[in-house]
Amino acid sequence: MSPTVSSPPRTIRIGSRKSQLALVQTYWVQEQLQKFFPDRQFEVQTMSTQGDKILDVALSKIGDKGLFTKELELGMINNEIDLAVHSLKDLPTRLPEGLVLGAVTEREDPADALVVHEKHKDKQIDTLPEGAVIGTSSLRRLAQLRYHFPHLAFKDIRGNLNTRLAKLDAGEYDALILAAAGLKRLDMSDRIHQFLPSTLSLHAVGQGALGIECRGDDTEVLELLKALEHIPTRDRCYAERAFLRQLEGGCQVPIGVNTTLEGDTLTLTGIVASVDGKKLVKDTVTGKASEAENLGNELAQLMRQQGAQEILQEIFAQIERG
């Protein structure tokens, strides 16, 4: 009787967008998995998403919550890839049937950052001159900063990080508001002029964390991903995502959050703001980290009672009208 030859373990295919930041994040995940499982093979496959292709239209006007994820999700459903690495802030709170959030990695600084043109290097966000042009593609940042700084001008900006910074340096903008995490991951921390405090700009849901999505029935991949799960970040982000899900807001709606975790006590603050910056609802809840999603649901309900739903309905109507 011939001895049984065991087949080698399957190669795990990791899906990524083609942008520089997405690839840096995906190769980091590949490196971590390879470190934890040196006998396994992990290969990266890249795809272009709708959000990567449409660069001449404001994100809020494209009207799609899965702009940077749909193609990757289709790849998993069609068994072309086994998992996908996302900036968690880009991942919709409702996933396609059969797919799950397999792991949330340790969070980088979730703050928004001010990056200025050289001529404003002695300024902060609150000392920029009247009419200074601030570039941002985020309705969340736009609404909050208009609320605090109605004297500033805001202009949409699209493109990858290098493209945006080139436009700033060429003088098309006086400053940009970007995610500190992206700048740090691309070794561009030196461009951060000011970290915006949460009193001025609550960050996006999931900002700074990576979300790794996979098929819900792929027990092998789910087991591998446990090595990358960072439980404190997961609890904070689950609370944030539950809050966003209950308010039915996509990544292009002015909803911001801030979470802190001390021991087992999780504090979640949220805002909903009108695009013109004239209306803003804000509140905070505190509870056990083990009940993170319940906390997010509770905060959403509280803020609905304070007028958040009316603000969001106005925004959805504006977006539908184009």
XYZ file of C-alpha atoms in Angstrom:
322
model
C 0.000 0.000 0.000
C 1.537 3.337 -1.040
C 1.866 6.016 1.626
C -0.695 8.825 1.526
C 0.736 12.086 0.199
C -0.937 15.049 1.853
C -1.692 17.944 -0.451
C -0.039 21.283 0.387
C -2.238 23.841 2.142
C -4.085 26.138 -0.211
C -2.603 29.503 -1.165
C -4.594 32.342 0.410
C -5.417 35.077 -2.115
C -5.596 38.603 -0.668
C -7.530 41.224 -2.634
C -6.537 44.892 -2.697
C -7.289 48.114 -4.510
C -4.422 49.372 -6.661
C -3.859 52.693 -4.888
C -0.539 53.271 -3.158
C -2.123 53.446 0.288
C -4.273 50.350 -0.283
C -1.220 48.368 -1.363
C 0.843 49.501 1.624
C -1.970 48.341 3.905
C -2.464 45.052 2.070
C 1.232 44.173 1.986
C 1.357 44.851 5.724
C -1.479 42.339 6.238
C 0.298 39.826 3.979
C 3.527 40.308 5.955
C 1.754 39.807 9.296
C -0.025 36.662 8.133
C 3.250 35.293 6.713
C 4.945 35.979 10.048
C 2.243 34.150 12.015
C 1.930 31.307 9.499
C 5.359 30.832 7.855
C 4.353 27.518 6.251
C 1.446 29.085 4.345
C 1.450 30.980 1.051
C -0.260 34.384 0.817
C -0.478 36.194 -2.521
C -1.853 39.657 -3.323
C -4.233 40.270 -6.220
C -5.183 43.838 -7.184
C -8.424 45.231 -8.585
C -9.715 48.677 -9.573
C -12.910 49.820 -7.890
C -15.529 52.288 -9.080
C -14.228 54.874 -6.624
C -10.749 54.582 -8.154
C -12.081 55.124 -11.670
C -14.430 58.098 -11.145
C -12.154 60.963 -10.131
C -13.967 63.986 -11.602
C -17.124 63.785 -9.470
C -17.540 64.516 -5.765
C -17.901 61.269 -3.804
C -21.195 62.396 -2.285
C -22.723 62.828 -5.764
C -21.860 59.343 -7.037
C -24.452 57.981 -4.616
C -22.946 54.605 -3.853
C -21.954 53.306 -0.432
C -19.656 50.574 -1.792
C -17.493 52.730 -4.045
C -14.199 51.239 -2.897
C -15.340 47.737 -1.983
C -17.843 46.235 -4.459
C -15.381 44.790 -6.945
C -13.369 43.167 -4.155
C -16.547 41.745 -2.624
C -17.581 40.307 -5.978
C -14.129 38.698 -6.197
C -14.750 36.909 -2.897
C -18.285 35.849 -3.822
C -16.945 34.435 -7.136
C -14.089 32.676 -5.306
C -11.406 34.659 -7.153
C -9.911 35.911 -3.872
C -10.225 34.683 -0.283
C -10.133 37.933 1.671
C -9.989 41.674 1.047
C -8.178 44.401 2.956
C -10.079 47.678 3.325
C -9.641 50.951 5.110
C -12.469 50.202 7.526
C -13.985 53.645 6.985
C -14.665 52.651 3.342
C -16.467 49.416 4.227
C -20.282 49.739 4.306
C -21.927 48.720 7.573
C -24.181 46.260 5.756
C -22.165 43.582 3.946
C -23.331 41.424 1.031
C -24.900 38.101 1.979
C -22.229 35.504 2.656
C -19.478 37.974 3.546
C -18.329 38.966 7.048
C -15.851 41.256 8.757
C -13.228 38.666 9.658
C -10.847 40.918 11.606
C -10.220 44.521 12.627
C -6.562 45.453 13.022
C -5.007 47.740 15.612
C -5.933 51.325 14.905
C -3.542 54.012 13.734
C -4.316 57.553 14.957
C -7.900 58.173 13.711
C -7.663 61.976 13.783
C -8.115 64.295 10.830
C -5.003 66.302 9.959
C -4.442 69.777 8.559
C -1.841 69.985 5.793
C -0.997 73.535 4.709
C 0.629 75.312 1.786
C 4.106 76.603 2.620
C 2.832 80.206 2.873
C 0.635 79.231 5.839
C 3.237 77.312 7.828
C 2.833 79.713 10.766
C -0.963 79.182 10.877
C -3.339 76.698 12.538
C -6.861 75.881 11.377
C -8.290 78.683 13.536
C -5.836 81.339 12.302
C -6.087 80.745 8.551
C -7.191 83.966 6.810
C -10.772 84.594 5.750
C -11.526 82.974 2.403
C -8.643 80.498 2.611
C -9.469 77.547 0.340
C -9.590 74.201 2.142
C -9.613 71.009 0.074
C -11.634 68.011 1.244
C -13.702 65.287 -0.424
C -15.538 64.446 2.811
C -18.978 65.825 3.656
C -18.283 64.926 7.286
C -15.220 67.193 7.446
C -16.911 69.874 5.376
C -19.987 70.086 7.612
C -18.063 70.186 10.883
C -15.496 72.737 9.717
C -18.143 74.983 8.172
C -19.875 74.920 11.544
C -16.722 76.071 13.357
C -15.129 78.219 10.612
C -17.807 79.773 8.380
C -15.251 82.323 7.126
C -13.209 79.668 5.296
C -13.909 78.471 1.721
C -14.174 74.751 0.953
C -13.464 73.068 -2.375
C -13.807 69.409 -3.355
C -10.613 67.490 -4.116
C -10.216 63.959 -5.505
C -7.310 61.756 -6.499
C -4.707 59.791 -4.583
C -2.669 61.336 -1.794
C 0.250 62.372 -4.001
C -2.113 64.031 -6.489
C -3.858 65.984 -3.729
C -0.582 67.119 -2.173
C 0.713 68.211 -5.597
C -2.400 70.376 -6.073
C -1.848 71.918 -2.642
C 1.826 72.635 -3.329
C 0.921 74.171 -6.715
C -1.242 76.718 -4.891
C -4.694 75.440 -5.930
C -5.570 75.159 -2.220
C -4.395 76.878 0.939
C -4.765 73.706 3.016
C -6.107 70.167 2.907
C -7.852 68.047 5.541
C -6.685 64.428 5.335
C -6.695 61.328 7.520
C -3.592 61.306 9.713
C -3.493 57.501 9.455
C -2.997 57.522 5.679
C -0.192 60.061 5.885
C 1.531 58.034 8.595
C 1.231 54.751 6.700
C 2.802 56.361 3.625
C 5.677 57.804 5.699
C 4.387 61.338 5.136
C 3.993 62.311 8.791
C 6.167 65.354 8.100
C 3.279 66.827 6.055
C 0.963 66.836 9.090
C 0.810 70.457 10.244
C -1.866 70.007 12.912
C -3.885 67.116 14.312
C -7.450 68.405 14.524
C -8.890 67.894 18.021
C -12.175 66.030 18.374
C -13.782 69.293 19.520
C -13.406 70.512 15.914
C -13.645 67.364 13.825
C -14.927 63.986 14.927
C -13.374 61.332 12.696
C -15.067 58.919 10.303
C -16.476 55.611 11.511
C -13.613 53.099 11.487
C -11.005 55.679 10.479
C -7.442 54.523 11.130
C -8.318 50.803 11.317
C -8.138 48.127 8.637
C -11.107 45.828 8.094
C -10.445 42.399 6.610
C -13.495 40.958 4.877
C -13.924 37.302 3.911
C -16.540 34.644 3.193
C -18.559 33.728 6.270
C -18.300 29.999 5.587
C -14.512 29.995 5.068
C -13.571 28.636 8.483
C -9.919 28.246 7.468
C -9.470 31.936 6.625
C -11.517 33.052 9.638
C -9.196 31.049 11.876
C -6.085 32.613 10.286
C -7.494 36.125 10.689
C -7.858 35.720 14.458
C -4.101 36.397 14.640
C -4.656 39.961 13.345
C -7.723 40.893 15.414
C -7.106 43.742 17.875
C -9.942 43.447 20.370
C -9.880 47.027 21.798
C -9.991 48.468 18.255
C -12.669 45.972 17.263
C -14.904 46.979 20.175
C -14.522 50.688 19.419
C -15.179 50.189 15.706
C -18.158 47.862 16.261
C -19.776 50.591 18.376
C -19.072 53.192 15.679
C -20.369 50.975 12.875
C -23.565 50.138 14.778
C -24.169 53.870 15.282
C -23.718 54.542 11.557
C -25.819 51.527 10.548
C -28.748 52.643 12.700
C -28.676 56.107 11.166
C -28.498 54.532 7.688
C -25.595 56.734 6.753
C -22.973 55.848 4.162
C -19.387 57.021 4.220
C -20.491 60.158 2.348
C -22.860 61.494 4.992
C -21.792 64.062 7.651
C -21.609 61.621 10.556
C -18.562 61.729 12.833
C -17.527 59.758 15.894
C -14.962 59.518 18.648
C -14.451 56.521 20.931
C -12.310 55.996 23.990
C -11.731 52.791 25.929
C -10.589 52.717 29.541
C -10.520 49.212 30.951
C -13.897 47.772 30.009
C -15.568 51.184 29.787
C -16.267 52.407 26.271
C -17.324 55.999 25.602
C -18.817 56.834 22.204
C -19.481 60.373 20.986
C -21.257 61.067 17.705
C -22.304 64.033 15.589
C -24.643 64.545 12.685
C -24.267 67.876 10.885
C -25.946 69.612 7.980
C -23.735 70.183 4.922
C -23.961 73.973 5.296
C -22.649 73.660 8.851
C -25.622 75.462 10.383
C -27.147 72.501 12.226
C -25.263 70.029 14.397
C -26.490 67.344 16.797
C -23.966 65.807 19.185
C -24.219 63.405 22.122
C -22.254 60.800 24.103
C -22.986 57.405 25.672
C -20.881 55.253 27.984
C -21.096 51.553 28.776
C -19.327 48.202 28.712
C -17.058 47.399 25.771
C -18.661 43.952 25.624
C -21.901 45.712 24.638
C -20.292 47.872 21.959
C -22.961 47.453 19.283
C -25.758 48.130 21.772
C -24.011 51.385 22.685
C -23.887 52.414 19.043
C -27.590 51.666 18.648
C -28.377 53.604 21.837
C -26.498 56.693 20.674
C -28.235 56.627 17.291
C -31.620 56.492 19.003
C -30.726 59.376 21.332
C -29.609 61.558 18.445
C -32.658 60.734 16.369
C -34.753 62.206 19.180
C -32.647 65.381 18.997
C -33.202 65.975 15.272
C -30.453 63.932 13.602
C -32.921 62.089 11.378
C -34.332 65.325 9.943
C -30.825 66.552 9.091
C -30.014 63.264 7.335
C -33.296 63.225 5.401
C -32.518 66.697 4.063
C -29.051 65.524 2.976
C -30.366 62.354 1.289
C -32.901 64.492 -0.605
C -30.159 66.903 -1.720
C -27.992 64.026 -2.947
C -30.902 62.478 -4.879
C -31.577 65.831 -6.554
C -27.889 65.965 -7.524
